[in-house]
PDB file of C-alpha atoms in Angstrom:
ATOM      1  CA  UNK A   1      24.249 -20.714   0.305  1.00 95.00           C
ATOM      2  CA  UNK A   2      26.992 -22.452   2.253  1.00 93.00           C
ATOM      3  CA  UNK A   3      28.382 -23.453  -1.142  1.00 95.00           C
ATOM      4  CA  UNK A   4      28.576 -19.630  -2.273  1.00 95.00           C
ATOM      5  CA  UNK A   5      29.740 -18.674   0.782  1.00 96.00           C
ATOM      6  CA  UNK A   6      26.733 -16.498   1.696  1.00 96.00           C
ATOM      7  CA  UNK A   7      26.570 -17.463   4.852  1.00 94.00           C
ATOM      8  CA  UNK A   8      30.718 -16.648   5.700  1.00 96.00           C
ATOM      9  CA  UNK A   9      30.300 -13.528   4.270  1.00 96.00           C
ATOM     10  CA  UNK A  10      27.540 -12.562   6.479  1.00 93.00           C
ATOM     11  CA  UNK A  11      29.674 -13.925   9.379  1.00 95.00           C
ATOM     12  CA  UNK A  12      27.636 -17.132   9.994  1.00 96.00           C
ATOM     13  CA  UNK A  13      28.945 -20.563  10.053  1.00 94.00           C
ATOM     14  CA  UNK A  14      26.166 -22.844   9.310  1.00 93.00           C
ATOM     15  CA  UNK A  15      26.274 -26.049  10.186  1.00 91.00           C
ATOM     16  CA  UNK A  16      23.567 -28.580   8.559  1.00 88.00           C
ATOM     17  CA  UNK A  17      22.351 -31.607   9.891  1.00 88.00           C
ATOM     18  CA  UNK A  18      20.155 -34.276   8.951  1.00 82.00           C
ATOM     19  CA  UNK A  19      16.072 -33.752  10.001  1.00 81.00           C
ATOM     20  CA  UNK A  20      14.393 -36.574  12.140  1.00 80.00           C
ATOM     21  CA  UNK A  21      11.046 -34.930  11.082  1.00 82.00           C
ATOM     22  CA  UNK A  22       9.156 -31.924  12.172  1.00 89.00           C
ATOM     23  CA  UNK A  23       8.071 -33.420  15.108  1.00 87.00           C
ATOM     24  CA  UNK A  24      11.505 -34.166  16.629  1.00 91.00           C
ATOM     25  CA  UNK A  25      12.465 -30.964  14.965  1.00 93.00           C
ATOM     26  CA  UNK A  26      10.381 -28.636  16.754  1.00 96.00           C
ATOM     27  CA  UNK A  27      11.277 -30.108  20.074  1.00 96.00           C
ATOM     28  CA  UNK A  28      15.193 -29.254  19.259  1.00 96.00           C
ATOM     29  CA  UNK A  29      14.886 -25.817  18.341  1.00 97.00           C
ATOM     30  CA  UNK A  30      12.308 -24.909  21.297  1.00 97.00           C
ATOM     31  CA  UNK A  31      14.830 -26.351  23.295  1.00 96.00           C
ATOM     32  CA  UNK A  32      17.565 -23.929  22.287  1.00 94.00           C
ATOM     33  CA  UNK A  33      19.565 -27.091  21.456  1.00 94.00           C
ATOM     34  CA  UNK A  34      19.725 -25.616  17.866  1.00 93.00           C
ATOM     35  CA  UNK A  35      18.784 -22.487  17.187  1.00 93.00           C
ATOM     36  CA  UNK A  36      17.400 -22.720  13.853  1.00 97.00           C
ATOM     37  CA  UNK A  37      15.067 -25.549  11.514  1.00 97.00           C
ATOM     38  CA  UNK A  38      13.759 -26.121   8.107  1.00 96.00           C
ATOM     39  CA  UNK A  39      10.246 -27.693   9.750  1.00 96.00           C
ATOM     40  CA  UNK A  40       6.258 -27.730   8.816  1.00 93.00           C
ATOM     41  CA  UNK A  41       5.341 -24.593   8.876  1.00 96.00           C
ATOM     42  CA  UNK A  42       1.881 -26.184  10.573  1.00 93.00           C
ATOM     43  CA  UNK A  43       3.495 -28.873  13.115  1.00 93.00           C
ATOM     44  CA  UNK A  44       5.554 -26.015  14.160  1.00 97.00           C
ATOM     45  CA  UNK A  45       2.063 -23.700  14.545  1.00 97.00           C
ATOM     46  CA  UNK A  46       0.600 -26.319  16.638  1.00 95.00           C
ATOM     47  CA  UNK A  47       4.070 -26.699  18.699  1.00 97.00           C
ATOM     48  CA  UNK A  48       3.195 -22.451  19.345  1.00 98.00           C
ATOM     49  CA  UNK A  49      -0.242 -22.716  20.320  1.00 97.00           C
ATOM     50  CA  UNK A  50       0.907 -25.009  23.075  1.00 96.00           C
ATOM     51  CA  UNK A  51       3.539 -22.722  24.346  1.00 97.00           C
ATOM     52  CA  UNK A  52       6.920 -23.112  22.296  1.00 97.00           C
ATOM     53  CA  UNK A  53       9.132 -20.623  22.490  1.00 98.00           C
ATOM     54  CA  UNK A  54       8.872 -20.165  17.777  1.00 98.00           C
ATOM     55  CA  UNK A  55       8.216 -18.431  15.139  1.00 98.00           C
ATOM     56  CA  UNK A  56       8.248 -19.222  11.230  1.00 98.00           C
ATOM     57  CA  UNK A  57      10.655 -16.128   9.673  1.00 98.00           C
ATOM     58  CA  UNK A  58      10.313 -17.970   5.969  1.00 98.00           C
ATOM     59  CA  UNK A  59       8.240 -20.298   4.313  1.00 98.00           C
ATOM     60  CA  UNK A  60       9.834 -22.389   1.250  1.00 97.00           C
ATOM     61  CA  UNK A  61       7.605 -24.695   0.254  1.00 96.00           C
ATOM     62  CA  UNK A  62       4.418 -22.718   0.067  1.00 96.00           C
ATOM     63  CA  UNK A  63       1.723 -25.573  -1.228  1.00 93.00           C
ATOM     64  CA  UNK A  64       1.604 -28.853   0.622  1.00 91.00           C
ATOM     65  CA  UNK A  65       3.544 -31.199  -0.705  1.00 92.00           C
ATOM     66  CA  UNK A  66       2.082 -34.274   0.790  1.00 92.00           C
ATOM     67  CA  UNK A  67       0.719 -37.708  -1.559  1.00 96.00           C
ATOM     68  CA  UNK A  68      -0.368 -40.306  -0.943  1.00 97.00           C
ATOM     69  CA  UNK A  69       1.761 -43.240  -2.647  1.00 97.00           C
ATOM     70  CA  UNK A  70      -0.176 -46.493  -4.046  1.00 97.00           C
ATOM     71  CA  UNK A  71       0.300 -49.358  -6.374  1.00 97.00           C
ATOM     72  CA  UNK A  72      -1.582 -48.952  -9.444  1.00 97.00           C
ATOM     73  CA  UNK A  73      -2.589 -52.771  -9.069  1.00 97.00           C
ATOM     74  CA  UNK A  74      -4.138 -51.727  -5.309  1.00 96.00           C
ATOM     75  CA  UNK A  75      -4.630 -47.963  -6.381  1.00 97.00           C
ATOM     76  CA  UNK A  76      -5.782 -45.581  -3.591  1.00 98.00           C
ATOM     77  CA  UNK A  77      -7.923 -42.875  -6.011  1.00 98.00           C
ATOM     78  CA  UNK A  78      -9.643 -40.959  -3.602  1.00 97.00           C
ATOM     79  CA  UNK A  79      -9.454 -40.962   0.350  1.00 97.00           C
ATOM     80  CA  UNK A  80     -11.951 -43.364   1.287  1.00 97.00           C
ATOM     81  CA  UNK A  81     -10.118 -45.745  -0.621  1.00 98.00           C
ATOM     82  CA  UNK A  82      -7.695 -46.315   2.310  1.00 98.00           C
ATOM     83  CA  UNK A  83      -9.903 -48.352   4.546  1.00 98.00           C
ATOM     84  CA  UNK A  84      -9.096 -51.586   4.764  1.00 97.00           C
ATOM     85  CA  UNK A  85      -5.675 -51.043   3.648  1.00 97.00           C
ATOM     86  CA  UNK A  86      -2.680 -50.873   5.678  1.00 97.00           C
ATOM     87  CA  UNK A  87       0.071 -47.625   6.088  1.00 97.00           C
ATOM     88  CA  UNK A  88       3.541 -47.055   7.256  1.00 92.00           C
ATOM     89  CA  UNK A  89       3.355 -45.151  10.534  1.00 93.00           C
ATOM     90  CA  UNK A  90       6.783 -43.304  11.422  1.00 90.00           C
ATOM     91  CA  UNK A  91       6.149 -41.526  14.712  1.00 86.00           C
ATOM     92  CA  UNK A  92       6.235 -37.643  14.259  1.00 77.00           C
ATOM     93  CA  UNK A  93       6.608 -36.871  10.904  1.00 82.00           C
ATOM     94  CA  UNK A  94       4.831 -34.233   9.114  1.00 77.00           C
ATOM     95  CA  UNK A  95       2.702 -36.159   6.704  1.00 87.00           C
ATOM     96  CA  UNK A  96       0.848 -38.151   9.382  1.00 88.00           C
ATOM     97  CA  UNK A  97      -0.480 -34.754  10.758  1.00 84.00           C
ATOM     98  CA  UNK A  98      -1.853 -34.093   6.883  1.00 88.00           C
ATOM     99  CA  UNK A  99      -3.222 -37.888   6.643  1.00 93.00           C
ATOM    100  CA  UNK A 100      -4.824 -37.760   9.654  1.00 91.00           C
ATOM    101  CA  UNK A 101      -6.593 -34.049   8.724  1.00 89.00           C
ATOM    102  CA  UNK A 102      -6.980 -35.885   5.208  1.00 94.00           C
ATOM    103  CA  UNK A 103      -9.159 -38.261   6.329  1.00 95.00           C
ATOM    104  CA  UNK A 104     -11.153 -36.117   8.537  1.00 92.00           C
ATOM    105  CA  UNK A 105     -11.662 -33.957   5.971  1.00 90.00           C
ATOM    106  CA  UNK A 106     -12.940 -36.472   3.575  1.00 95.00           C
ATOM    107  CA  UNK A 107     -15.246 -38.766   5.936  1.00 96.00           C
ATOM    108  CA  UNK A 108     -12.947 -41.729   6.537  1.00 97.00           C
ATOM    109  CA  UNK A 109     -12.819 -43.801   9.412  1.00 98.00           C
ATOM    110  CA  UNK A 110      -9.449 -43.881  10.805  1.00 96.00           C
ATOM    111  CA  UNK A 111     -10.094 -46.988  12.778  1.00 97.00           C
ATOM    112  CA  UNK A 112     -10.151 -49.154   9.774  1.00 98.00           C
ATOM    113  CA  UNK A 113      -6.912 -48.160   8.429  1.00 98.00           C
ATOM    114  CA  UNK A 114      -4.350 -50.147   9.880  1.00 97.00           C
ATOM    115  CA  UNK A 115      -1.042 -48.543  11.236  1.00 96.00           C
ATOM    116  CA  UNK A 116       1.782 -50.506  10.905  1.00 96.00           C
ATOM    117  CA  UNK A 117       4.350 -48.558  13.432  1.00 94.00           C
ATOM    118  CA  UNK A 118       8.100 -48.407  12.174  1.00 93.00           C
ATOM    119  CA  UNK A 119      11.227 -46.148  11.535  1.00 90.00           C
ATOM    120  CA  UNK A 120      12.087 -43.502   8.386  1.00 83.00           C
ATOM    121  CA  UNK A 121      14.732 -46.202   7.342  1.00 82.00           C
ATOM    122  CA  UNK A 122      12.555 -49.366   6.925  1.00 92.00           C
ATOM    123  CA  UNK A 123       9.255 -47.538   5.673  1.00 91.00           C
ATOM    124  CA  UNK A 124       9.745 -47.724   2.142  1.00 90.00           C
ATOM    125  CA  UNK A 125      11.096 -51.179   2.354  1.00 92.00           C
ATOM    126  CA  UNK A 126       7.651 -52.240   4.030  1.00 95.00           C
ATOM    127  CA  UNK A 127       6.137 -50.458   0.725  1.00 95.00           C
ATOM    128  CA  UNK A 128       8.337 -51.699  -1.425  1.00 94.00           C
ATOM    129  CA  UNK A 129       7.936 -55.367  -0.189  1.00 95.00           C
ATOM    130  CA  UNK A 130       4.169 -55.218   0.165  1.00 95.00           C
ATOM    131  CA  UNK A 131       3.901 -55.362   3.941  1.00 96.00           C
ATOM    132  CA  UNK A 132       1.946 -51.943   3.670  1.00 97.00           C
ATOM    133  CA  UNK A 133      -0.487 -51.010   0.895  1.00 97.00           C
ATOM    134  CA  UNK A 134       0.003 -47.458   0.897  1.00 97.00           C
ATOM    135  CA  UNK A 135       2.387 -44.801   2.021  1.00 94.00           C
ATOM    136  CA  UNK A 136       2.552 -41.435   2.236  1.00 94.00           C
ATOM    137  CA  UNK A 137       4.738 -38.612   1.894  1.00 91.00           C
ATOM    138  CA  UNK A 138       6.112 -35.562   0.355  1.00 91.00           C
ATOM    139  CA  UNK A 139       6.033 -35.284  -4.110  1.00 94.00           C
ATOM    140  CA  UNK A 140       9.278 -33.851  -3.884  1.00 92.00           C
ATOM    141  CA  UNK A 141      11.380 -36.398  -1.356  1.00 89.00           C
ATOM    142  CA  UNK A 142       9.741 -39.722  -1.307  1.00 91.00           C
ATOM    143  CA  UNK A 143       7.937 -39.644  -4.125  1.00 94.00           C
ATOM    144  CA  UNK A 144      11.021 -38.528  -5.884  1.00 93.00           C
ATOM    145  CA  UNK A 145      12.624 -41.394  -4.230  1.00 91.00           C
ATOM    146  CA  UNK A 146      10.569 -43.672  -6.067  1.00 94.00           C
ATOM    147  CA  UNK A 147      11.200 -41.873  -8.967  1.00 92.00           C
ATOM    148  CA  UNK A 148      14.696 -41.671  -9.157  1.00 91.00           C
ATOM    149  CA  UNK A 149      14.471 -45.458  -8.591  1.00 91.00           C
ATOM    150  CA  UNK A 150      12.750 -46.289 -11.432  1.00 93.00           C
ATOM    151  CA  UNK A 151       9.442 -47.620  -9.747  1.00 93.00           C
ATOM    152  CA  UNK A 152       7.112 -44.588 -10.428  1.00 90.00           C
ATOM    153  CA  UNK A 153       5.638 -46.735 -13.748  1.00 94.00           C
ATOM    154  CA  UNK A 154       4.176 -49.160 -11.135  1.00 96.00           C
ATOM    155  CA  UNK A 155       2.925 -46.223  -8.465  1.00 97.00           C
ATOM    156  CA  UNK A 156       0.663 -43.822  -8.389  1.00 97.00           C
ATOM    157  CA  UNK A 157      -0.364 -40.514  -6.448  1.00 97.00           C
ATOM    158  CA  UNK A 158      -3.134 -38.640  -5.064  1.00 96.00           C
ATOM    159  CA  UNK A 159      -2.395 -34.996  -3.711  1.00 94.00           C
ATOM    160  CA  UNK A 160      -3.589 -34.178  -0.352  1.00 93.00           C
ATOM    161  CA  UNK A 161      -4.095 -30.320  -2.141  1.00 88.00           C
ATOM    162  CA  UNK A 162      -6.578 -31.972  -4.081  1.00 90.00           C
ATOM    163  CA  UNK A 163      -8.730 -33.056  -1.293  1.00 93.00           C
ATOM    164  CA  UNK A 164      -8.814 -30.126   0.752  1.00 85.00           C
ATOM    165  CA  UNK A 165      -6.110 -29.886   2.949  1.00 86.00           C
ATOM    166  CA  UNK A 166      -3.483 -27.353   1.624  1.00 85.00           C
ATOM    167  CA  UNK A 167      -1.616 -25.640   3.541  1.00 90.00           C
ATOM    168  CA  UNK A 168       1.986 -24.037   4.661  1.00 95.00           C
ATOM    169  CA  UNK A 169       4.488 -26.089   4.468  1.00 92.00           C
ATOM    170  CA  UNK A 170       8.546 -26.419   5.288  1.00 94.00           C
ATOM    171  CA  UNK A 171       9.958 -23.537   6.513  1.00 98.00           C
ATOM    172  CA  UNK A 172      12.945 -21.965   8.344  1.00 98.00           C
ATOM    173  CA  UNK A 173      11.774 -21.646  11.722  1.00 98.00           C
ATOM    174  CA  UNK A 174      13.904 -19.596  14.386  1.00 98.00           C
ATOM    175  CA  UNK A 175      13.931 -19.906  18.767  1.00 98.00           C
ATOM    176  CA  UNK A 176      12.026 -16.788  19.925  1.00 97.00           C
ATOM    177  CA  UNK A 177      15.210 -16.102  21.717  1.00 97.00           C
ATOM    178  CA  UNK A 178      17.604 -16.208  18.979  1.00 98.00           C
ATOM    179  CA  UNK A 179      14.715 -13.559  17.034  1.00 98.00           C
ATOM    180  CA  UNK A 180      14.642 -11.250  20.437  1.00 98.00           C
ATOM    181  CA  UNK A 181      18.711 -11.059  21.224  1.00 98.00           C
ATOM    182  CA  UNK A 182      20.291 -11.520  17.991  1.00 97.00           C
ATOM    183  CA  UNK A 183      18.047 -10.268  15.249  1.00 98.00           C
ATOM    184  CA  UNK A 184      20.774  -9.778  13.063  1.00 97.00           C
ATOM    185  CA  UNK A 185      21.843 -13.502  12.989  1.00 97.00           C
ATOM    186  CA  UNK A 186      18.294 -14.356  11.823  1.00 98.00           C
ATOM    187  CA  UNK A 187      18.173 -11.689   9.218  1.00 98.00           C
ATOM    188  CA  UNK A 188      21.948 -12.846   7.715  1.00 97.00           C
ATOM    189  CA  UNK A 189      20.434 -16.329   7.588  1.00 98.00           C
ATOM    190  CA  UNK A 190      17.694 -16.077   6.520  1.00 98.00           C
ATOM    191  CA  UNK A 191      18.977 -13.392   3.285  1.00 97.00           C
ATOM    192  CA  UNK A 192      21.729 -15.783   2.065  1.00 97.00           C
ATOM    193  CA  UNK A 193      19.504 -19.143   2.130  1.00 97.00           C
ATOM    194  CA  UNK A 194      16.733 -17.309  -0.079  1.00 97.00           C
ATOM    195  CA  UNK A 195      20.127 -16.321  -2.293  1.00 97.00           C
ATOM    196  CA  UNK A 196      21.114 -19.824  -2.386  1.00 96.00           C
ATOM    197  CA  UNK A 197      17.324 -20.118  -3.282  1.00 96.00           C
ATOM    198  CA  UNK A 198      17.334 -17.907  -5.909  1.00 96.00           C
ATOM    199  CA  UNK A 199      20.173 -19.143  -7.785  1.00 96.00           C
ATOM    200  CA  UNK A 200      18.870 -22.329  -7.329  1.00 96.00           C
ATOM    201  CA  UNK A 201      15.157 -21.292  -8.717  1.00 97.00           C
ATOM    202  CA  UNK A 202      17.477 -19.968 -11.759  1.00 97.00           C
ATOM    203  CA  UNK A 203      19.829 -22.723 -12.178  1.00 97.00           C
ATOM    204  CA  UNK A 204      18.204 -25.955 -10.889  1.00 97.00           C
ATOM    205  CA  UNK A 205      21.021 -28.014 -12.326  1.00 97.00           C
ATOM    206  CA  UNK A 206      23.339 -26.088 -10.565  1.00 97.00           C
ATOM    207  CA  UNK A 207      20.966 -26.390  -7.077  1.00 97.00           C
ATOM    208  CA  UNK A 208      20.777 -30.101  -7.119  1.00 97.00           C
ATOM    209  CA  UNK A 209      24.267 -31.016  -8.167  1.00 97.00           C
ATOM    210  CA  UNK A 210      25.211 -28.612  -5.330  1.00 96.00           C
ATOM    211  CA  UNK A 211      23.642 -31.029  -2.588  1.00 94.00           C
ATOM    212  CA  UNK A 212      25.176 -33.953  -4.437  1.00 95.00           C
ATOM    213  CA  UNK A 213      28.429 -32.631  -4.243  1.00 96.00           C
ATOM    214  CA  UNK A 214      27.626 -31.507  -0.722  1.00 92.00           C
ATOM    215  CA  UNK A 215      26.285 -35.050   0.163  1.00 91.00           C
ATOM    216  CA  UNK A 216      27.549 -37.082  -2.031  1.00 93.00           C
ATOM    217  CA  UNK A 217      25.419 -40.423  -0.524  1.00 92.00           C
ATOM    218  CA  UNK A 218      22.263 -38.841  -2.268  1.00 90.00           C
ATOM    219  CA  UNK A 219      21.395 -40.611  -5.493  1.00 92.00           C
ATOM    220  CA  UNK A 220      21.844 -37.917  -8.410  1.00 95.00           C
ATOM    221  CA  UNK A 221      18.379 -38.325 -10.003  1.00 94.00           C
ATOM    222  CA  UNK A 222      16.803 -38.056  -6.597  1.00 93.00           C
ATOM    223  CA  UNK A 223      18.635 -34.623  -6.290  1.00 94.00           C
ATOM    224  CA  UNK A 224      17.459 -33.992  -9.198  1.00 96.00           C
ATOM    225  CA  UNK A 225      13.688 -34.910  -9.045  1.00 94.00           C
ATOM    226  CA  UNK A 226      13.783 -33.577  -5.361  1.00 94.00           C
ATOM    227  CA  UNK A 227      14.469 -29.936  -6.628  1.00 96.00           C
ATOM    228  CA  UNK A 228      11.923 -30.290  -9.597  1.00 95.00           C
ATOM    229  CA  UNK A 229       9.204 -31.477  -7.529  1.00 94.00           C
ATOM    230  CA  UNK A 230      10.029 -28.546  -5.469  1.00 95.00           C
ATOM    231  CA  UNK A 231       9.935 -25.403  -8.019  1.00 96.00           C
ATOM    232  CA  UNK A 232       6.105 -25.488  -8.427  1.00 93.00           C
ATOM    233  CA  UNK A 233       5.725 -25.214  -4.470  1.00 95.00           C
ATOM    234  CA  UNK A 234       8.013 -22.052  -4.064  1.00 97.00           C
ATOM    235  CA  UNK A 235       4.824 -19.204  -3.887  1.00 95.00           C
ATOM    236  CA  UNK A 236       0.813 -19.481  -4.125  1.00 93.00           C
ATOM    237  CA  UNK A 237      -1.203 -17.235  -5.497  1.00 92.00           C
ATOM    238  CA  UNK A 238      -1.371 -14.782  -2.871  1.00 95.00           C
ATOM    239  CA  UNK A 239       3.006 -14.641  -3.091  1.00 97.00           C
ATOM    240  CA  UNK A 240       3.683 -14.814  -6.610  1.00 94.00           C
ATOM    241  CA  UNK A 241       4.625 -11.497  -6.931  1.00 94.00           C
ATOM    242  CA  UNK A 242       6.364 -11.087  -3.453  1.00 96.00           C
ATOM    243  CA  UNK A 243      10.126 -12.199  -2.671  1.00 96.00           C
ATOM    244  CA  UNK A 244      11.087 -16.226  -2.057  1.00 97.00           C
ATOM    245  CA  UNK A 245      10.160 -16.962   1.203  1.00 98.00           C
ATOM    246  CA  UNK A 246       7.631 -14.045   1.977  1.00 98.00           C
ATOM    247  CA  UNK A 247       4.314 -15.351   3.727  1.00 98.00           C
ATOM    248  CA  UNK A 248       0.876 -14.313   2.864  1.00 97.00           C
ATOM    249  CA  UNK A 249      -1.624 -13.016   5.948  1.00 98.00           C
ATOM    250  CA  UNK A 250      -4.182 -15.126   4.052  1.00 96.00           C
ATOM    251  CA  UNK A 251      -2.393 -18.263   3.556  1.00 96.00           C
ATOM    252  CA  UNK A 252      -1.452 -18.176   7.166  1.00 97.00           C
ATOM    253  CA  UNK A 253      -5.084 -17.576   8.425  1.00 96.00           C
ATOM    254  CA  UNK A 254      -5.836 -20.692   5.838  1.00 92.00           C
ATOM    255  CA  UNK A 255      -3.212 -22.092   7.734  1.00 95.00           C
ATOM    256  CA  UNK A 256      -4.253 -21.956  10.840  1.00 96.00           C
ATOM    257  CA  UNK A 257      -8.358 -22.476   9.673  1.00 93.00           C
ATOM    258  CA  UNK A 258      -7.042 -25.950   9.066  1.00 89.00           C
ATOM    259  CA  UNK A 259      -4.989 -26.864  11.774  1.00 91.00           C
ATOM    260  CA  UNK A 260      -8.298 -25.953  13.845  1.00 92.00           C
ATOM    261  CA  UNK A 261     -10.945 -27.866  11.971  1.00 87.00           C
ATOM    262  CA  UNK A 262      -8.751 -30.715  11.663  1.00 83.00           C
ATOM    263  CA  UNK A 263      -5.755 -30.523  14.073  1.00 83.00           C
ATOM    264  CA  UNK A 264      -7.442 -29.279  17.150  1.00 89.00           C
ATOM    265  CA  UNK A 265      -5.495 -26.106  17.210  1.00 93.00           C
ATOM    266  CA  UNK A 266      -6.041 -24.448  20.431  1.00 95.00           C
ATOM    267  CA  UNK A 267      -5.485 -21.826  21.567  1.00 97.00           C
ATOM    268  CA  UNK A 268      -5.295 -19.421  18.264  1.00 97.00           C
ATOM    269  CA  UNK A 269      -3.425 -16.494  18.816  1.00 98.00           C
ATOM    270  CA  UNK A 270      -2.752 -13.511  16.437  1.00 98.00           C
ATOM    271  CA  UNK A 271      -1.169 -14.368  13.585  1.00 98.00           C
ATOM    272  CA  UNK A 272       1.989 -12.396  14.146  1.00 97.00           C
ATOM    273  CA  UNK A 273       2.602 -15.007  17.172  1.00 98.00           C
ATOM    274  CA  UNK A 274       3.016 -17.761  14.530  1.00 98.00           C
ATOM    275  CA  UNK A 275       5.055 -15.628  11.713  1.00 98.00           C
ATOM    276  CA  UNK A 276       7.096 -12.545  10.467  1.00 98.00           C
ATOM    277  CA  UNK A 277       8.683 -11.451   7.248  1.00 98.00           C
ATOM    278  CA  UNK A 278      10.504  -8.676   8.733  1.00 98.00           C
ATOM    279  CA  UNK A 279      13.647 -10.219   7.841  1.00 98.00           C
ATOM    280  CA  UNK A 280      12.756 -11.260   4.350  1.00 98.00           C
ATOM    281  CA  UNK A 281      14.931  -9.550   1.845  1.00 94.00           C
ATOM    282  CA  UNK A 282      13.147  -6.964  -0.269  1.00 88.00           C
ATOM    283  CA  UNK A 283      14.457  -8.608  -3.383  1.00 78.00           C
TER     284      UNK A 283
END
C-alpha cells in the first residue's frame, strides 16, 4: 500500500516501524504513542478486557499461525512431549500466550518445561546452537526463517491449530480515540492496506519483493516463504466468501471462548467492545 501509493492518495502518510511483539505493541497504541498496530488479535482482546482504550478494525491472519519448532533427532510430536525439554522464553510475545493455552489445553505440566528467558535477537541462536530443545513461533516468520535458511530438512513442526487452540490472529488494531474523532483516518487505512493486500493475494511475487525492496536487510527467500506461509491464513471458513480482513461473529466468540478457558479472560464484554468491520471495504 505505501508502495502504490494508497495510502498518499487517501491523504495518509504512513509511517512503519518495526514490532517488539504484541505485548509491547498493545501498550504503545493504548498509550496514544502510535495510533495504529498490526498485533494478536487475542493479546490485544485480553489488553480490552482489562481496560485498554482498543479495538481490532481488521483481522489478516485469520487461523493461528503458531508451531511449535523441534529437531527431528529430539522431535516434539504432540504436546506432552515438551516436558523435560527446555524453550526460548522472549518476554511478551504472542506465541507464549498460545504455548501456555497449548499446554493447558492438552494436560501438560508447565512446571517441567524449562524457560530459558532471553531476547527476539538471540532466540534462534539458542535453537540453533542447542541451548534450547524447542522453540516456538509463527509458520509464516520463524518458521520461514528456518526455511529460507536451509535448516527446515533437520526441523520439524507441530501446529498449535491442531491441538485445539485456534484462534484470531494479527490484526490492525486502532486507539479507541483515533476510531471516535477521526473515523475517516481509520477507514482510509484500513481500505488501502487490504488493497495492498489484495494485490498482494494476486501477485505474491510482486507482495514479497515489495518488502524486500522496501527493507532490503530481509533475506529474499524469507520474503518469500513469509508471504506463502501467509496466503492459507487470510479467511476461515466462516470468511471465505466475505472481503480480506472482514471478521466473523463466530470466530470472535471462538475467540474469546479460548482466551477464557485458557487465558483467564475476565471480564467478557460484548463482542462489539473487542471488534468492528464497519470500515472494511465492501470489496
Amino acid at each position: 500500500a505505501v508502495d502504490k501509493g494508497y495510502d498518499k492518495a487517501a491523504g495518509l502518510e504512513v509511517e512503519l516501524f518495526a514490532g517488539q511483539g504484541s505485548g509491547t505493541g498493545v501498550k504503545i497504541v493504548a498509550s496514544g504513542a502510535e495510533e495504529l498496530g498490526f498485533l494478536d488479535a487475542g493479546v490485544v482482546a485480553l489488553s480490552i478486557s482489562k481496560g485498554a482504550p482498543l479495538k481490532v478494525v481488521a483481522v489478516i491472519i485469520q487461523q493461528n499461525p503458531t508451531v511449535v519448532i523441534s529437531w527431528k533427532d529430539k522431535p516434539v510430536n504432540k504436546p506432552k512431549d515438551m516436558e523435560g525439554k527446555s524453550v526460548s522464553w522472549v518476554p511478551g510475545v504472542a506465541t507464549n500466550f498460545t504455548l501456555t493455552a497449548l499446554w493447558k489445553a492438552n494436560g501438560v505440566d508447565e512446571a517441567k518445561i524449562k524457560k530459558v528467558s532471553t531476547t527476539r535477537e538471540a532466540s534462534e541462536s539458542l535453537f540453533l546452537e542447542r541451548k534450547t530443545d524447542f522453540g516456538s513461533g509463527f509458520i509464516n516468520a520463524s518458521w520461514a526463517v528456518y526455511l529460507a535458511k536451509g535448516y527446515g530438512k533437520d526441523m520439524q513442526v507441530i501446529r498449535a491449530s491442531d491441538w485445539g487452540v485456534n484462534a484470531l490472529s494479527l490484526a490492525v488494531v486502532a486507539h479507541t480515540k483515533l476510531i471516535a474523532e477521526e473515523p475517516q483516518v481509520v477507514r482510509a487505512f484500513v481500505t488501502a492496506t487490504l488493497k495492498g493486500l489484495k494485490e498482494a493475494v494476486d501477485n505474491p511475487e510482486l507482495g514479497w519483493k515489495t518488502v524486500v525492496k522496501h527493507k532490503p536487510e530481509v533475506d529474499a527467500k524469507l520474503a518469500q516463504y513469509g508471504l506463502e506461509n501467509s496466503l492459507p491464513l487470510l479467511r476461515t471458513a466462516n470468511t471465505k466468501d466475505k472481503p480480506l480482513g472482514w471478521m466473523s461473529e463466530k470466530d470472535w466468540a471462538a475467540t474469546l471462548d479460548f482466551l477464557e478457558s485458557y487465558m483467564e479472560l475476565a471480564p467478557r464484554h460484548p463482542l462489539d467492545r473487542y471488534y468492528t468491520n464497519e470500515f472494511i471495504p465492501a470489496n
